[in-house]
Coordinates of C-alpha atoms in Angstrom, one line a residue:
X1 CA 62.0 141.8 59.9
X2 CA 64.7 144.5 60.1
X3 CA 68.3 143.6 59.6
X4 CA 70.3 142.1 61.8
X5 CA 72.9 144.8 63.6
X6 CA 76.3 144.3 62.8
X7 CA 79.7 145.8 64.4
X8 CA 80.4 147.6 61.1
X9 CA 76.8 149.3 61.2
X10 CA 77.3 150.5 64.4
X11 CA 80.8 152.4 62.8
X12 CA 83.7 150.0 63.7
X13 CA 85.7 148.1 61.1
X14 CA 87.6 145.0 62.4
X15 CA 88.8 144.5 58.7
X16 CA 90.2 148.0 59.2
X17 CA 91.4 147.4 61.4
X18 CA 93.1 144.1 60.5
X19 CA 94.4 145.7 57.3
X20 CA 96.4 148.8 59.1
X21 CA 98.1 145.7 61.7
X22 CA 98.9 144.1 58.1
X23 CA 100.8 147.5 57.1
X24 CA 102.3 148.7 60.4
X25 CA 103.8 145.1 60.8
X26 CA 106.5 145.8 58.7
X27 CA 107.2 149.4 59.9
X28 CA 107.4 147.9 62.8
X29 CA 110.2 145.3 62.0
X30 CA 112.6 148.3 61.2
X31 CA 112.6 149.1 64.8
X32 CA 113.4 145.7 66.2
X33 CA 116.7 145.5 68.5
X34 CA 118.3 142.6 70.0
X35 CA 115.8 142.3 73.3
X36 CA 112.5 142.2 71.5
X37 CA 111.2 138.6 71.7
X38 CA 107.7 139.0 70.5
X39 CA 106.1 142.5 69.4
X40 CA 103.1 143.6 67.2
X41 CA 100.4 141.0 67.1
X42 CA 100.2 139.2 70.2
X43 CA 98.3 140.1 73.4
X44 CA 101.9 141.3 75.0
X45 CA 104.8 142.4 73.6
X46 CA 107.9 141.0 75.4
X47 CA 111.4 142.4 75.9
X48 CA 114.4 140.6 77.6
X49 CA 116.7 142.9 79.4
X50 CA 120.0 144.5 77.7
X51 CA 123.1 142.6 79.3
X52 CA 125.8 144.2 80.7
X53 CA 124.0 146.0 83.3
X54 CA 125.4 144.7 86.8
X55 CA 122.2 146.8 88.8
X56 CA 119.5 147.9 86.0
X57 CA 116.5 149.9 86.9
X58 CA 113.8 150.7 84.0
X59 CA 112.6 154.5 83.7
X60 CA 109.2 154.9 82.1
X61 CA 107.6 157.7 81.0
X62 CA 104.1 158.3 78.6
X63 CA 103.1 162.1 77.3
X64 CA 101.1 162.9 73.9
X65 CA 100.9 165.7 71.6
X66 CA 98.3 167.9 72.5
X67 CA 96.4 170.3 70.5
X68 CA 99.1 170.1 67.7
X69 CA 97.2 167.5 66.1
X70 CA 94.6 170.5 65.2
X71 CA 97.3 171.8 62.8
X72 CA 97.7 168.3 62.0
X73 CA 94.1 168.1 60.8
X74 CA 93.9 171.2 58.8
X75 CA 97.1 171.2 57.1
X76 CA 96.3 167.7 56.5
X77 CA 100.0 166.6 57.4
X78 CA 100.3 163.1 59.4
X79 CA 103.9 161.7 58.7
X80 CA 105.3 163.6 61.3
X81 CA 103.3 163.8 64.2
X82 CA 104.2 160.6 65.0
X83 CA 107.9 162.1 65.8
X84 CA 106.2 164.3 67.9
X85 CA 104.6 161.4 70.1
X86 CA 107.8 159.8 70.4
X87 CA 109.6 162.4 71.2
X88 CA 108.0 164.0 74.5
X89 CA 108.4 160.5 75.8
X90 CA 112.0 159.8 75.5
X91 CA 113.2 162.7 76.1
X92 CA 111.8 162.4 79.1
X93 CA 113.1 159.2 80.7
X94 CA 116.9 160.5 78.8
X95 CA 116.2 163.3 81.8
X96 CA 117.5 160.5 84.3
X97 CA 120.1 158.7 82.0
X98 CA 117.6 156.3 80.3
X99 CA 118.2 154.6 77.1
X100 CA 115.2 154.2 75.7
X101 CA 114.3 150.0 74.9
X102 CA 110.8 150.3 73.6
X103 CA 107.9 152.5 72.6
X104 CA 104.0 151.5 72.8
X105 CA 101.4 153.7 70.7
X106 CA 97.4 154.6 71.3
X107 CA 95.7 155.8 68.6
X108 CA 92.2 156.7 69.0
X109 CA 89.2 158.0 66.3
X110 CA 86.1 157.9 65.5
X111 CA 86.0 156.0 61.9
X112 CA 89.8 154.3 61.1
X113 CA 91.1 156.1 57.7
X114 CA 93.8 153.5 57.3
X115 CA 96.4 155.5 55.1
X116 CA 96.2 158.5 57.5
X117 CA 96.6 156.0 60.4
X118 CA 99.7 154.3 58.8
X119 CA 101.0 157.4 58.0
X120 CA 100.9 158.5 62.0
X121 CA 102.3 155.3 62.7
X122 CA 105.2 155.3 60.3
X123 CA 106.2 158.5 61.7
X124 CA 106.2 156.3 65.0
X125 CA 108.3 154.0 63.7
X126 CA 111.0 156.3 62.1
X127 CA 111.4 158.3 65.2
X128 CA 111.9 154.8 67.2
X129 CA 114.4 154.4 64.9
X130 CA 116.0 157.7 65.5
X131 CA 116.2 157.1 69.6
X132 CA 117.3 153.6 69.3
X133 CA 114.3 151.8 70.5
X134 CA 111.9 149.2 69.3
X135 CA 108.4 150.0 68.4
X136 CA 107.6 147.4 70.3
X137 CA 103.3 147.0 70.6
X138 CA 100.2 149.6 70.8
X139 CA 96.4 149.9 70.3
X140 CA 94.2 151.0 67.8
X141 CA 90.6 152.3 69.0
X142 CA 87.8 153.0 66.7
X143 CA 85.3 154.2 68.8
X144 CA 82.0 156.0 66.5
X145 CA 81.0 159.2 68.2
X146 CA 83.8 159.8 70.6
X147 CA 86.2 162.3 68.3
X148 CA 85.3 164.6 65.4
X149 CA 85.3 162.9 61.8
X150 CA 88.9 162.9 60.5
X151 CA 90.4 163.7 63.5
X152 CA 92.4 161.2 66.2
X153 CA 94.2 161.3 69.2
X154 CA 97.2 160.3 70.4
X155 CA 98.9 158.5 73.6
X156 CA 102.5 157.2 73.5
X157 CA 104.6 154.8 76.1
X158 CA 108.5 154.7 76.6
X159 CA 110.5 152.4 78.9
X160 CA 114.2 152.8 79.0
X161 CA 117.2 151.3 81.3
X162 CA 119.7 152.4 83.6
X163 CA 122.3 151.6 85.9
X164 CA 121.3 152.1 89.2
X165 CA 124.5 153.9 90.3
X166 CA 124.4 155.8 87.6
X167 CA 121.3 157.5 87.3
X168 CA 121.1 161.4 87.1
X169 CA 119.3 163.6 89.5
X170 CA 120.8 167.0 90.0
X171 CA 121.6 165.8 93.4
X172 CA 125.7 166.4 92.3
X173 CA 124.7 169.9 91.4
X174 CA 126.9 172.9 92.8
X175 CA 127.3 176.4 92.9
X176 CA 129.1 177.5 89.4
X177 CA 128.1 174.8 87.5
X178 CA 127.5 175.1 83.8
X179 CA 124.1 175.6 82.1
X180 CA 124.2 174.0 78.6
X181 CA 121.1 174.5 76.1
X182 CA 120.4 172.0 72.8
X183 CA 118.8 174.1 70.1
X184 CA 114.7 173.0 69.4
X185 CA 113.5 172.5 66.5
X186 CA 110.6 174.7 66.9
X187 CA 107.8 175.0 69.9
X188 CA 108.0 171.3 69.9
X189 CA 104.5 169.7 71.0
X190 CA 104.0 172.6 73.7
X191 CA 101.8 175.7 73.9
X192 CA 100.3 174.7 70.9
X193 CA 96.6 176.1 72.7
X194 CA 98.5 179.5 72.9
X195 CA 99.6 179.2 69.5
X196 CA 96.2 178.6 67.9
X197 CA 94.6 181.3 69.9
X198 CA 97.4 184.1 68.5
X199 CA 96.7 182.7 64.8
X200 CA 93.1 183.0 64.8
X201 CA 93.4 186.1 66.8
X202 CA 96.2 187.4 63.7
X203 CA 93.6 186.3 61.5
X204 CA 96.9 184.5 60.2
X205 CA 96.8 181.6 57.6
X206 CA 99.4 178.1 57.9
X207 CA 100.3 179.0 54.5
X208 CA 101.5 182.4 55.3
X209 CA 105.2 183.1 54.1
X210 CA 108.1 183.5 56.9
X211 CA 111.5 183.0 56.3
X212 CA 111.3 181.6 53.3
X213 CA 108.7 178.7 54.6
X214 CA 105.1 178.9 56.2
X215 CA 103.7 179.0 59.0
X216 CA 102.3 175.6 58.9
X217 CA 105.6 174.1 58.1
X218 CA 107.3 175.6 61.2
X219 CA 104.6 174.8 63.8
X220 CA 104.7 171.4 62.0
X221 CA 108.2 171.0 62.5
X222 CA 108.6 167.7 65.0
X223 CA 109.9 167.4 68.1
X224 CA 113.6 167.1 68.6
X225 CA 114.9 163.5 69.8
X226 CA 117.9 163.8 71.8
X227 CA 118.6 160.5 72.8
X228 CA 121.5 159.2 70.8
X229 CA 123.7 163.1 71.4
X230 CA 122.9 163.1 74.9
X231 CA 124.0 159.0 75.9
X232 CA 126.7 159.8 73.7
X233 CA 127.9 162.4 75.0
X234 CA 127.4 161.0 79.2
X235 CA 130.2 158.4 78.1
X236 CA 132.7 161.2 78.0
X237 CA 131.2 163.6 80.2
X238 CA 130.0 163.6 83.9
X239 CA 127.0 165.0 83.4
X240 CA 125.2 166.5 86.9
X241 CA 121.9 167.0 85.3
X242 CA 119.2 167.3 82.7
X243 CA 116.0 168.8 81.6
X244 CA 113.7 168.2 78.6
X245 CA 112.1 171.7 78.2
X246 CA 108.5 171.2 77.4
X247 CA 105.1 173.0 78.7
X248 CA 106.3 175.1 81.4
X249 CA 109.3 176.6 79.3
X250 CA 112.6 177.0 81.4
X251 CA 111.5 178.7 84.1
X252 CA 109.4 175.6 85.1
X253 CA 111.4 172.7 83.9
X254 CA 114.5 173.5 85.1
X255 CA 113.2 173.9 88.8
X256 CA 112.3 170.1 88.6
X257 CA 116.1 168.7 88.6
X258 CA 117.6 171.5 91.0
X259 CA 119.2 170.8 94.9
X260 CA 116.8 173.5 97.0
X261 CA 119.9 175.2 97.4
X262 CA 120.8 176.4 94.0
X263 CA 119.1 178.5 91.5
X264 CA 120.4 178.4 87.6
X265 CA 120.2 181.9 85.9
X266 CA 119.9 181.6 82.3
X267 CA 120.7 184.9 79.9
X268 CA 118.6 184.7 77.2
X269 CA 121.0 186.4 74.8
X270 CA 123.3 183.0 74.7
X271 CA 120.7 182.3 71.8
X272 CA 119.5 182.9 68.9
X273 CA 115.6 182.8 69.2
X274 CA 113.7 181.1 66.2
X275 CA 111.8 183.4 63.8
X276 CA 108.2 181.2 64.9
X277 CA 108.8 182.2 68.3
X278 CA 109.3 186.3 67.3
X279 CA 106.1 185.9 65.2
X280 CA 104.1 184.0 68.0
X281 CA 105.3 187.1 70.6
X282 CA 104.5 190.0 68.3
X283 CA 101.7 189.1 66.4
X284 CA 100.4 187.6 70.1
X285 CA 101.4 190.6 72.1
X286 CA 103.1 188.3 74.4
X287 CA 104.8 189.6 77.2
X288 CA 108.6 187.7 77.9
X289 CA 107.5 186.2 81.0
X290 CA 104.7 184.1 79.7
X291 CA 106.8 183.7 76.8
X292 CA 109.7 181.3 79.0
X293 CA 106.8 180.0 80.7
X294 CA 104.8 178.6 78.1
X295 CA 107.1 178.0 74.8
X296 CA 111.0 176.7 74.9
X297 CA 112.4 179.6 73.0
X298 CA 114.8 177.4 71.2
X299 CA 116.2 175.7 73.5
X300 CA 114.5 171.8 73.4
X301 CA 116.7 170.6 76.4
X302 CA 119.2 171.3 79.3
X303 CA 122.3 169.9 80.8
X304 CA 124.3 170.6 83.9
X305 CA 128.1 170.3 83.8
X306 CA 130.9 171.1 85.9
X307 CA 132.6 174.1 84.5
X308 CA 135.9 171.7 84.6
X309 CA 133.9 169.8 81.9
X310 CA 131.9 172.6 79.9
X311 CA 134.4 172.7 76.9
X312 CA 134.4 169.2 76.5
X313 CA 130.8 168.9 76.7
X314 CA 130.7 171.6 74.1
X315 CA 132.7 170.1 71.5
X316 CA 131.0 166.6 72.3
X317 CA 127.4 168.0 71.4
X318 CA 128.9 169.6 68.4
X319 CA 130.9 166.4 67.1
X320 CA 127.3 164.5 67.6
X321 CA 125.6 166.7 65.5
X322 CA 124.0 168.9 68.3
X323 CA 123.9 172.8 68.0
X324 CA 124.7 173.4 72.1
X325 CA 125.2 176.9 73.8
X326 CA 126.2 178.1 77.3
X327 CA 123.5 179.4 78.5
X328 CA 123.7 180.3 82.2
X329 CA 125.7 179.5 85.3
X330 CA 124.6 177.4 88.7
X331 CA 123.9 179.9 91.7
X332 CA 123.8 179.1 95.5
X333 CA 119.9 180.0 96.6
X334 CA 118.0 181.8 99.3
X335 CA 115.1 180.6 99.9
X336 CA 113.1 183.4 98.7
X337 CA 114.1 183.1 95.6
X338 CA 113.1 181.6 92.2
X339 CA 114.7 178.5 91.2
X340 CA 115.8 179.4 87.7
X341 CA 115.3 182.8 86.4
X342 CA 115.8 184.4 82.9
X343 CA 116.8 187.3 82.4

């Protein structure tokens, strides 16, 4: 009589999987904000609404990371890629004035390595704790056969609040407005396909020396959160509208918060440009073009202010920590031409 079949033969471990709830649990608990009522462990999390809102609306958003996690994987690095996940969601519901509330997490493999998962997860948690938002529930998925050995994949959830009345949509936008760009930390989580094609193409190695780091630790470096800057910053500043500058660059992001009738023309000397991204375009014969349409160039984000309010703005990204340029002016539009060019 063979053995009886088991859910561990078949290559999932609910005691695995028991034992990384045990450790996230705590992690967790750092995050926890006034609204959370229950969290991690039940079948739902539950959240009560913030007061003082006299019309809120909740703005959601869910992104991952991408092929990043391949660098990940080889450089063996997983505290930060959480930061990453995190990151490319709320960023993306701060676009329209959200505050981010809570954060929900996939993560997918085939065999559960429970250190390398509570490391992805505790670089969840710290970046929650860096936008002001509760880590709050997620999922864990072993599933034999799906994914590589040793690798994963990622999946992440943000749901923020605003007041109605107040949310931002580039509607308020006019000619001579003020383009304002918040340094990146890096390429972020975007054109990361790109980026492995030009190092294997280079023949280049993640330990490589540049600028006094490596390779590997510049391309690791994690996603920006701009959250707490930003909302800081709307309390003393009308701001007309915002971009988070991911796949598509600025000529593509941009576009997406702009009246038809306006077109924002960015100089791309208002910058300094990152070393990564002058070793990505020469050792990947890039031309400039697919350069703004595929990486952010160092700037991570974008806001539109009135030039009335541009010195203010300037000095109120500064004293929150932000490095913040002027990087192009608002432009009325005909309509044969591009939305936002860079020049």
């Amino acid at each position: 009589m063979t053995n009886p079949l088991t859910y561990a033969a078949a290559g999932v471990s609910i005691d695995a999987g028991d034992e990384l709830v045990r450790r996230i649990k705590p992690l967790a608990e750092r995050t926890r904000t006034a609204g959370v009522l229950a969290g991690i462990g039940g079948f739902g999390a539950v959240f009560r609404m913030p007061e003082g809102y006299r019309e809120p609306v909740l703005v959601s958003g869910t992104d991952g990371v991408g092929t990043k996690l391949k660098l990940a994987f080889a450089l063996n690095r997983h505290h930060t890629i959480g930061q990453d996940l995190v990151a490319m969601s709320v960023n993306d519901i701060l676009v329209q004035g959200a505050a981010p509330l809570f954060f929900l997490d996939y993560y997918a493999c085939s065999k559960l390595d429970v250190d390398v998962a509570e490391q992805v997860v505790g670089g969840i948690a710290r970046a929650c704790e860096i936008a002001g938002c509760a880590l709050i529930g997620g999922e864990t998925a072993e599933m034999p056969g799906m994914y590589e050995p040793g690798e994963y994949d990622l999946a992440g959830f943000a749901v923020g609040v605003a007041e109605k009345s107040e949310l931002i949509d580039g509607s308020l936008i006019a000619a001579g407005d003020i383009v304002l760009g918040l340094a990146s930390s890096g390429p972020h989580s975007n054109g990361y396909s790109l980026i492995r094609s030009i190092l294997a193409d280079a023949g280049s190695s993640l330990s490589e020396p540049l600028q006094g780091r490596t390779l590997g630790d510049l391309l690791m470096e994690p996603t920006r959160i701009y959250c707490k800057p930003v909302l800081e910053v709307m309390r003393r500043v009308r701001i007309k509208a915002m971009a988070h500058i991911t796949g598509g660059g600025l000529v593509e992001n941009v576009p997406r918060v702009l009246p038809p009738s306006v077109q924002a023309v960015i100089h791309s000397d208002c910058w300094p440009r990152p070393v990564i991204f002058e070793w990505l375009q020469q050792h990947g014969r890039v031309e400039d073009s697919e350069m703004h349409r595929v990486f952010n160039c160092g700037i991570g984000y974008v806001v539109v202010v009135s030039a009335a309010d541009c010195a203010e703005a300037l000095a109120a990204f500064a004293a929150n920590g932000e490095t913040c340029w002027q990087i192009g002016i608002i432009r009325s539009r005909n309509s044969f031409e591009a939305a936002c060019v860079v020049t």
